[in-house]
CSV table of C-alpha atoms and ligand atoms in Angstrom, one decimal:
chain,number,residue,atom,x,y,z
A,199,MET,CA,30.8,-44.9,31.8
A,200,SER,CA,30.4,-41.9,28.7
A,201,LEU,CA,27.4,-39.5,29.6
A,202,ILE,CA,25.9,-40.6,26.0
A,203,SER,CA,24.8,-43.9,27.7
A,204,LEU,CA,22.8,-42.4,30.4
A,205,PRO,CA,19.1,-42.8,29.7
A,206,ASN,CA,18.2,-39.9,30.1
A,207,ARG,CA,19.4,-36.8,28.5
A,208,ILE,CA,21.4,-34.4,30.6
A,209,GLY,CA,20.7,-31.1,31.0
A,210,ARG,CA,20.0,-28.0,28.4
A,211,VAL,CA,22.1,-25.5,26.6
A,212,ALA,CA,20.4,-22.7,23.6
A,213,ILE,CA,23.0,-21.1,21.5
A,214,VAL,CA,22.2,-17.7,20.5
A,215,GLY,CA,23.2,-15.6,18.0
A,216,ALA,CA,23.6,-11.6,19.1
A,217,GLY,CA,24.0,-10.6,16.3
A,218,PRO,CA,26.5,-7.8,15.0
A,219,GLY,CA,26.1,-5.5,18.0
A,220,ASP,CA,23.0,-3.4,18.4
A,221,PRO,CA,20.6,-4.5,20.3
A,222,GLU,CA,17.7,-3.7,18.7
A,223,LEU,CA,18.7,-6.5,16.3
A,224,LEU,CA,18.9,-9.0,18.0
A,225,THR,CA,15.8,-12.2,18.0
A,226,VAL,CA,12.7,-12.0,20.3
A,227,LYS,CA,13.4,-15.4,21.4
A,228,ALA,CA,17.8,-14.3,22.0
A,229,LEU,CA,16.5,-11.4,24.4
A,230,GLY,CA,14.3,-14.1,25.5
A,231,LEU,CA,16.6,-16.6,26.9
A,232,ILE,CA,19.1,-14.1,27.6
A,233,GLN,CA,17.2,-12.6,30.3
A,234,CYS,CA,16.2,-15.6,31.9
A,235,ALA,CA,19.2,-18.2,31.8
A,236,ASP,CA,21.8,-18.7,35.2
A,237,VAL,CA,24.5,-19.2,33.3
A,238,VAL,CA,25.4,-16.9,30.7
A,239,LEU,CA,29.1,-17.8,28.7
A,240,HIS,CA,30.0,-15.2,25.4
A,241,ASP,CA,32.8,-14.5,23.4
A,242,ALA,CA,34.1,-11.1,22.6
A,243,LEU,CA,32.5,-9.9,19.9
A,244,VAL,CA,29.6,-9.4,22.0
A,245,SER,CA,28.6,-6.5,22.7
A,246,GLU,CA,28.4,-4.6,26.0
A,247,PRO,CA,24.7,-3.1,25.8
A,248,ILE,CA,24.3,-6.2,24.9
A,249,LEU,CA,25.6,-7.7,28.1
A,250,SER,CA,24.1,-5.7,30.2
A,251,LEU,CA,20.9,-7.7,29.3
A,252,ILE,CA,22.1,-10.1,31.2
A,253,HIS,CA,19.9,-11.1,34.7
A,254,PRO,CA,22.0,-9.3,37.0
A,255,GLN,CA,22.2,-12.1,39.0
A,256,ALA,CA,23.6,-15.1,36.0
A,257,GLU,CA,26.5,-16.0,36.5
A,258,ARG,CA,28.0,-14.6,33.3
A,259,ILE,CA,30.6,-15.9,32.3
A,260,ALA,CA,33.7,-14.4,29.7
A,261,VAL,CA,35.1,-17.2,27.2
A,262,GLY,CA,36.0,-14.5,24.3
A,263,LYS,CA,38.5,-14.5,22.4
A,264,ARG,CA,40.6,-11.1,20.5
A,265,CYS,CA,42.9,-10.3,18.5
A,266,GLY,CA,44.9,-14.1,18.6
A,267,ARG,CA,45.0,-13.8,22.3
A,268,HIS,CA,43.1,-16.8,23.2
A,269,SER,CA,41.6,-16.2,26.3
A,270,MET,CA,40.8,-19.7,26.6
A,271,SER,CA,41.1,-22.3,24.1
A,272,GLN,CA,37.9,-24.2,21.8
A,273,GLU,CA,38.3,-27.5,24.2
A,274,GLU,CA,38.4,-25.5,27.1
A,275,ILE,CA,34.6,-24.1,26.4
A,276,ASN,CA,33.3,-26.6,25.7
A,277,ARG,CA,34.4,-28.1,28.2
A,278,LEU,CA,32.0,-25.5,30.6
A,279,LEU,CA,29.7,-25.4,28.1
A,280,VAL,CA,29.6,-29.5,29.2
A,281,ALA,CA,30.3,-28.7,32.7
A,282,LYS,CA,27.6,-25.6,32.9
A,283,ALA,CA,25.2,-27.7,31.4
A,284,ALA,CA,25.1,-31.0,32.8
A,285,SER,CA,24.1,-29.8,36.8
A,286,GLY,CA,21.2,-30.2,34.5
A,287,ASP,CA,19.3,-27.3,36.7
A,288,ARG,CA,20.4,-24.7,35.4
A,289,SER,CA,19.5,-22.4,32.0
A,290,VAL,CA,22.5,-22.2,30.0
A,291,VAL,CA,23.1,-19.6,27.8
A,292,ARG,CA,26.0,-19.7,25.0
A,293,LEU,CA,26.3,-16.5,23.8
A,294,LYS,CA,28.7,-15.4,20.5
A,295,GLY,CA,28.4,-12.9,18.1
A,296,GLY,CA,26.8,-12.6,15.2
A,297,ASP,CA,25.3,-15.9,13.7
A,298,PRO,CA,26.7,-18.7,15.8
A,299,LEU,CA,26.8,-21.4,12.9
A,300,MET,CA,29.0,-18.3,10.0
A,301,PHE,CA,32.5,-19.0,11.6
A,302,GLY,CA,31.8,-19.0,15.1
A,303,ARG,CA,32.8,-22.5,16.0
A,304,GLY,CA,29.4,-22.9,17.6
A,305,GLY,CA,29.3,-26.2,15.2
A,306,GLU,CA,32.6,-27.6,17.7
A,307,GLU,CA,30.6,-26.6,20.2
A,308,MET,CA,26.6,-28.9,18.6
A,309,GLN,CA,29.2,-31.7,18.9
A,310,ALA,CA,30.5,-31.2,22.5
A,311,LEU,CA,26.9,-31.3,23.5
A,312,ARG,CA,26.2,-34.2,21.5
A,313,GLU,CA,28.9,-36.4,22.7
A,314,ALA,CA,28.1,-35.7,26.3
A,315,GLY,CA,24.9,-36.4,26.1
A,316,ILE,CA,23.3,-32.6,26.7
A,317,ASP,CA,20.4,-31.0,24.2
A,318,TYR,CA,20.6,-27.8,22.6
A,319,GLU,CA,19.2,-25.6,20.1
A,320,VAL,CA,20.8,-22.7,18.5
A,321,VAL,CA,19.1,-19.6,17.5
A,322,PRO,CA,20.3,-17.3,14.9
A,323,GLY,CA,21.8,-13.9,15.0
A,324,VAL,CA,22.6,-11.4,12.4
A,325,THR,CA,25.9,-12.3,11.2
A,326,ALA,CA,28.6,-9.5,9.8
A,327,ALA,CA,27.9,-9.6,6.1
A,328,THR,CA,24.2,-8.6,6.5
A,329,ALA,CA,24.9,-6.5,8.9
A,330,CYS,CA,27.3,-4.7,6.9
A,331,ALA,CA,25.6,-5.2,3.8
A,332,SER,CA,22.3,-3.0,5.3
A,333,TYR,CA,24.1,-1.1,7.8
A,334,GLY,CA,26.6,0.1,5.6
A,335,ALA,CA,24.2,0.3,2.5
A,336,ILE,CA,25.9,-1.7,0.3
A,337,PRO,CA,23.6,-4.2,-1.6
A,338,LEU,CA,24.8,-8.0,-1.4
A,339,THR,CA,23.4,-8.6,-4.8
A,340,HIS,CA,22.3,-6.0,-7.7
A,341,ARG,CA,20.9,-5.9,-10.9
A,342,THR,CA,23.5,-6.1,-13.4
A,343,LEU,CA,25.7,-5.8,-10.3
A,344,SER,CA,25.9,-8.8,-9.0
A,345,ARG,CA,24.3,-12.2,-9.2
A,346,GLY,CA,25.7,-14.0,-5.7
A,347,VAL,CA,27.2,-13.5,-3.0
A,348,THR,CA,30.2,-15.7,-0.8
A,349,PHE,CA,31.3,-15.0,2.5
A,350,VAL,CA,34.3,-16.3,3.5
A,351,THR,CA,37.2,-16.2,5.6
A,352,GLY,CA,40.5,-14.4,5.1
A,353,HIS,CA,42.8,-16.7,7.0
A,354,GLY,CA,42.9,-20.7,7.7
A,355,MET,CA,42.1,-22.9,10.6
A,356,GLY,CA,45.6,-22.1,11.7
A,357,GLY,CA,46.1,-18.6,11.2
A,358,GLU,CA,47.8,-19.1,7.4
A,359,PRO,CA,47.6,-18.0,4.8
A,360,ILE,CA,44.9,-18.9,2.4
A,361,ALA,CA,46.3,-19.5,-1.0
A,362,ASP,CA,43.5,-20.4,-4.2
A,363,TRP,CA,42.4,-16.8,-4.2
A,364,HIS,CA,42.1,-16.4,-7.4
A,365,ARG,CA,39.0,-18.8,-7.9
A,366,LEU,CA,36.5,-16.3,-6.0
A,367,ALA,CA,37.7,-13.8,-8.8
A,368,LEU,CA,33.9,-14.3,-9.9
A,369,SER,CA,33.1,-10.8,-12.1
A,370,HIS,CA,29.3,-9.5,-11.2
A,371,HIS,CA,29.9,-11.2,-7.9
A,372,THR,CA,30.6,-10.3,-3.9
A,373,LEU,CA,32.9,-10.9,-1.8
A,374,VAL,CA,32.2,-10.4,2.1
A,375,ILE,CA,35.7,-11.6,3.8
A,376,TYR,CA,35.5,-11.8,7.9
A,377,MET,CA,38.8,-12.1,9.9
A,378,GLY,CA,40.4,-10.7,6.6
A,379,VAL,CA,41.8,-7.2,7.9
A,380,ALA,CA,45.6,-8.3,8.8
A,381,ARG,CA,45.3,-10.2,5.4
A,382,ALA,CA,44.0,-7.2,3.0
A,383,GLY,CA,47.4,-7.6,1.1
A,384,SER,CA,48.1,-11.1,0.5
A,385,ILE,CA,43.7,-10.8,-1.1
A,386,ALA,CA,43.7,-8.4,-3.7
A,387,ALA,CA,47.6,-9.3,-4.8
A,388,GLY,CA,45.7,-13.5,-5.3
A,389,LEU,CA,42.3,-11.5,-6.2
A,390,MET,CA,44.0,-9.8,-8.9
A,391,ALA,CA,45.7,-12.4,-10.1
A,392,GLY,CA,42.7,-14.2,-10.7
A,393,GLY,CA,41.6,-11.8,-13.0
A,394,LEU,CA,40.0,-9.3,-10.8
A,395,SER,CA,40.3,-5.7,-12.0
A,396,ALA,CA,42.2,-3.7,-9.8
A,397,GLU,CA,39.8,-0.7,-9.8
A,398,THR,CA,37.2,-3.1,-8.4
A,399,PRO,CA,35.7,-1.4,-5.4
A,400,VAL,CA,36.1,-2.1,-1.9
A,401,ALA,CA,34.8,-1.3,1.1
A,402,ILE,CA,35.9,-2.4,5.1
A,403,VAL,CA,33.0,-1.9,6.7
A,404,SER,CA,33.7,-1.6,11.0
A,405,ARG,CA,31.7,-2.3,13.8
A,406,ALA,CA,27.9,-2.4,11.6
A,407,SER,CA,24.9,-1.3,13.6
A,408,GLN,CA,27.3,0.4,16.5
A,409,PRO,CA,27.8,4.0,16.8
A,410,GLN,CA,31.2,4.0,16.2
A,411,GLN,CA,30.3,2.0,12.7
A,412,GLN,CA,33.2,3.7,9.8
A,413,VAL,CA,32.9,2.4,7.0
A,414,VAL,CA,36.4,2.9,3.9
A,415,THR,CA,35.8,2.2,0.0
A,416,GLY,CA,38.6,2.4,-2.4
A,417,ARG,CA,40.0,0.5,-5.5
A,418,LEU,CA,41.6,-3.1,-5.1
A,419,ALA,CA,45.0,-2.5,-5.6
A,420,GLY,CA,44.3,-0.5,-3.3
A,421,LEU,CA,42.6,-2.3,-0.5
A,422,GLU,CA,45.8,-3.1,1.9
A,423,GLN,CA,46.9,0.3,2.3
A,424,LEU,CA,42.9,1.0,3.2
A,425,ALA,CA,43.7,-1.6,5.6
A,426,LYS,CA,45.8,0.8,7.7
A,427,ASP,CA,43.7,4.2,7.5
A,428,PRO,CA,42.9,4.6,10.9
A,429,ARG,CA,39.4,4.6,10.8
A,430,VAL,CA,39.2,0.7,10.3
A,431,GLN,CA,38.2,-0.4,14.0
A,432,THR,CA,38.2,-4.7,14.9
A,433,PRO,CA,35.8,-5.9,14.0
A,434,ALA,CA,35.3,-5.5,10.8
A,435,ALA,CA,34.5,-7.2,7.0
A,436,LEU,CA,36.0,-6.3,3.3
A,437,ILE,CA,33.1,-6.4,0.5
A,438,VAL,CA,34.9,-6.2,-2.8
A,439,GLY,CA,32.5,-6.1,-5.8
A,440,GLU,CA,30.8,-3.7,-7.5
A,441,VAL,CA,28.4,-3.1,-5.7
A,442,VAL,CA,30.4,-1.4,-3.0
A,443,SER,CA,30.3,1.5,-5.9
A,444,LEU,CA,26.1,2.2,-4.4
A,445,HIS,CA,27.9,2.9,-1.0
A,446,HIS,CA,27.8,7.2,-1.3
A,447,SER,CA,24.2,8.0,-2.9
A,448,LEU,CA,22.8,4.7,-0.4
A,449,ASP,CA,23.9,5.5,3.1
A,450,TRP,CA,21.8,6.1,5.4
A,451,PHE,CA,23.6,5.1,8.8
A,452,SER,CA,25.7,8.1,8.6
A,453,ALA,CA,22.8,10.7,7.9
A,454,ASP,CA,21.7,9.6,10.3
A,455,LEU,CA,24.1,10.3,13.1
A,456,LEU,CA,24.8,13.3,11.7
A,457,GLY,CA,20.5,13.8,12.5
A,458,SER,CA,21.3,12.5,15.5
A,459,GLU,CA,23.6,15.0,16.5
A,460,VAL,CA,22.2,17.8,15.6
A,461,VAL,CA,19.0,17.2,17.4
A,462,GLN,CA,21.5,16.6,20.3
A,463,GLN,CA,23.3,19.8,19.7
A,464,GLN,CA,19.8,22.0,19.2
A,465,PHE,CA,17.8,20.8,21.8
A,466,GLY,CA,21.4,18.9,24.5
B,137,SAH,N1,29.9,-15.7,14.1
B,137,SAH,C1,30.4,-14.2,13.5
B,137,SAH,C2,31.0,-14.2,13.2
B,137,SAH,C3,32.5,-14.7,13.8
B,137,SAH,S1,34.2,-14.3,12.9
B,137,SAH,C4,29.6,-13.2,12.6
B,137,SAH,O1,27.7,-14.5,12.3
B,137,SAH,O2,28.7,-12.6,13.0
B,137,SAH,C5,34.9,-12.1,13.4
B,137,SAH,C6,34.4,-12.0,12.2
B,137,SAH,O3,32.9,-11.7,12.0
B,137,SAH,C7,35.4,-10.8,12.6
B,137,SAH,O4,36.8,-10.1,12.4
B,137,SAH,C8,35.1,-9.5,11.7
B,137,SAH,O5,35.8,-9.7,10.0
B,137,SAH,C9,33.9,-9.9,11.1
B,137,SAH,N2,32.6,-9.1,12.2
B,137,SAH,C10,31.9,-9.7,13.5
B,137,SAH,N3,31.0,-8.8,14.4
B,137,SAH,C11,31.1,-7.0,12.8
B,137,SAH,C12,30.5,-5.8,13.4
B,137,SAH,N4,30.0,-5.7,13.9
B,137,SAH,N5,30.9,-5.4,11.7
B,137,SAH,C13,32.0,-5.4,10.7
B,137,SAH,N6,32.9,-7.2,10.7
B,137,SAH,C14,32.4,-7.6,12.3
């Protein structure tokens, strides 16, 4: 008998966005759920300070994928999630980096839970694009420079290159490219083939909102080279568009870090 035909729905899962790394960027709702959960299944992207908020007695399961090395397939994660929730008496949190429904396969997990007759709720998180924008001091839209923004992945479903970058070569438009560092060269070539100027400002923001955050900037023609800069770390997102030119005058994060180092030197 399929679980879906049971008269009463069983179990409940919270699919929770953990944001970009700084625990203070969790929503109040996410914090409450993380602290009270009996079981937490989390991705590799979830930062250590956030994982430390999980109750010490809770069951903590890393199901993460990192750098193409899959520790568990999505199907295995779905099955485990259903199995943990199906016992019914324990609160289960599926904790995902950023926002669960932004390149996070949260939709597939919702489908698996729905098929199994398990209730769920989804708690949004701060996604990498907005974190990179705020902490990297790069407005995603700005009067005169950008009328819109597109969030896009740097590679196709099986990791294959995407061929239609030229379609995204729009003027007065910002692109935020997730998972694009490894394909920076072909992305830049595609955008330039579509008519975007080689001089278009670009940035790579690594580990947005975390103390190790780095922002490197350059021009579209040099994006491939920029991606090889040793300051670029995982995870990182690419931002392409005139708005990047505002970064140097608006940066507040590096000044803040510098300030706290000076204070530590004085009082430490
Ligand atoms: N669901 C996540 C995205 C998962 S895809 C979200 O909403 O943010 C993973 C990609 O997200 C990484 O390859 C990188 O491009 C981006 N990313 C995630 N966290 C990031 C961070 N703290 N700083 C910069 N980019 C990040």
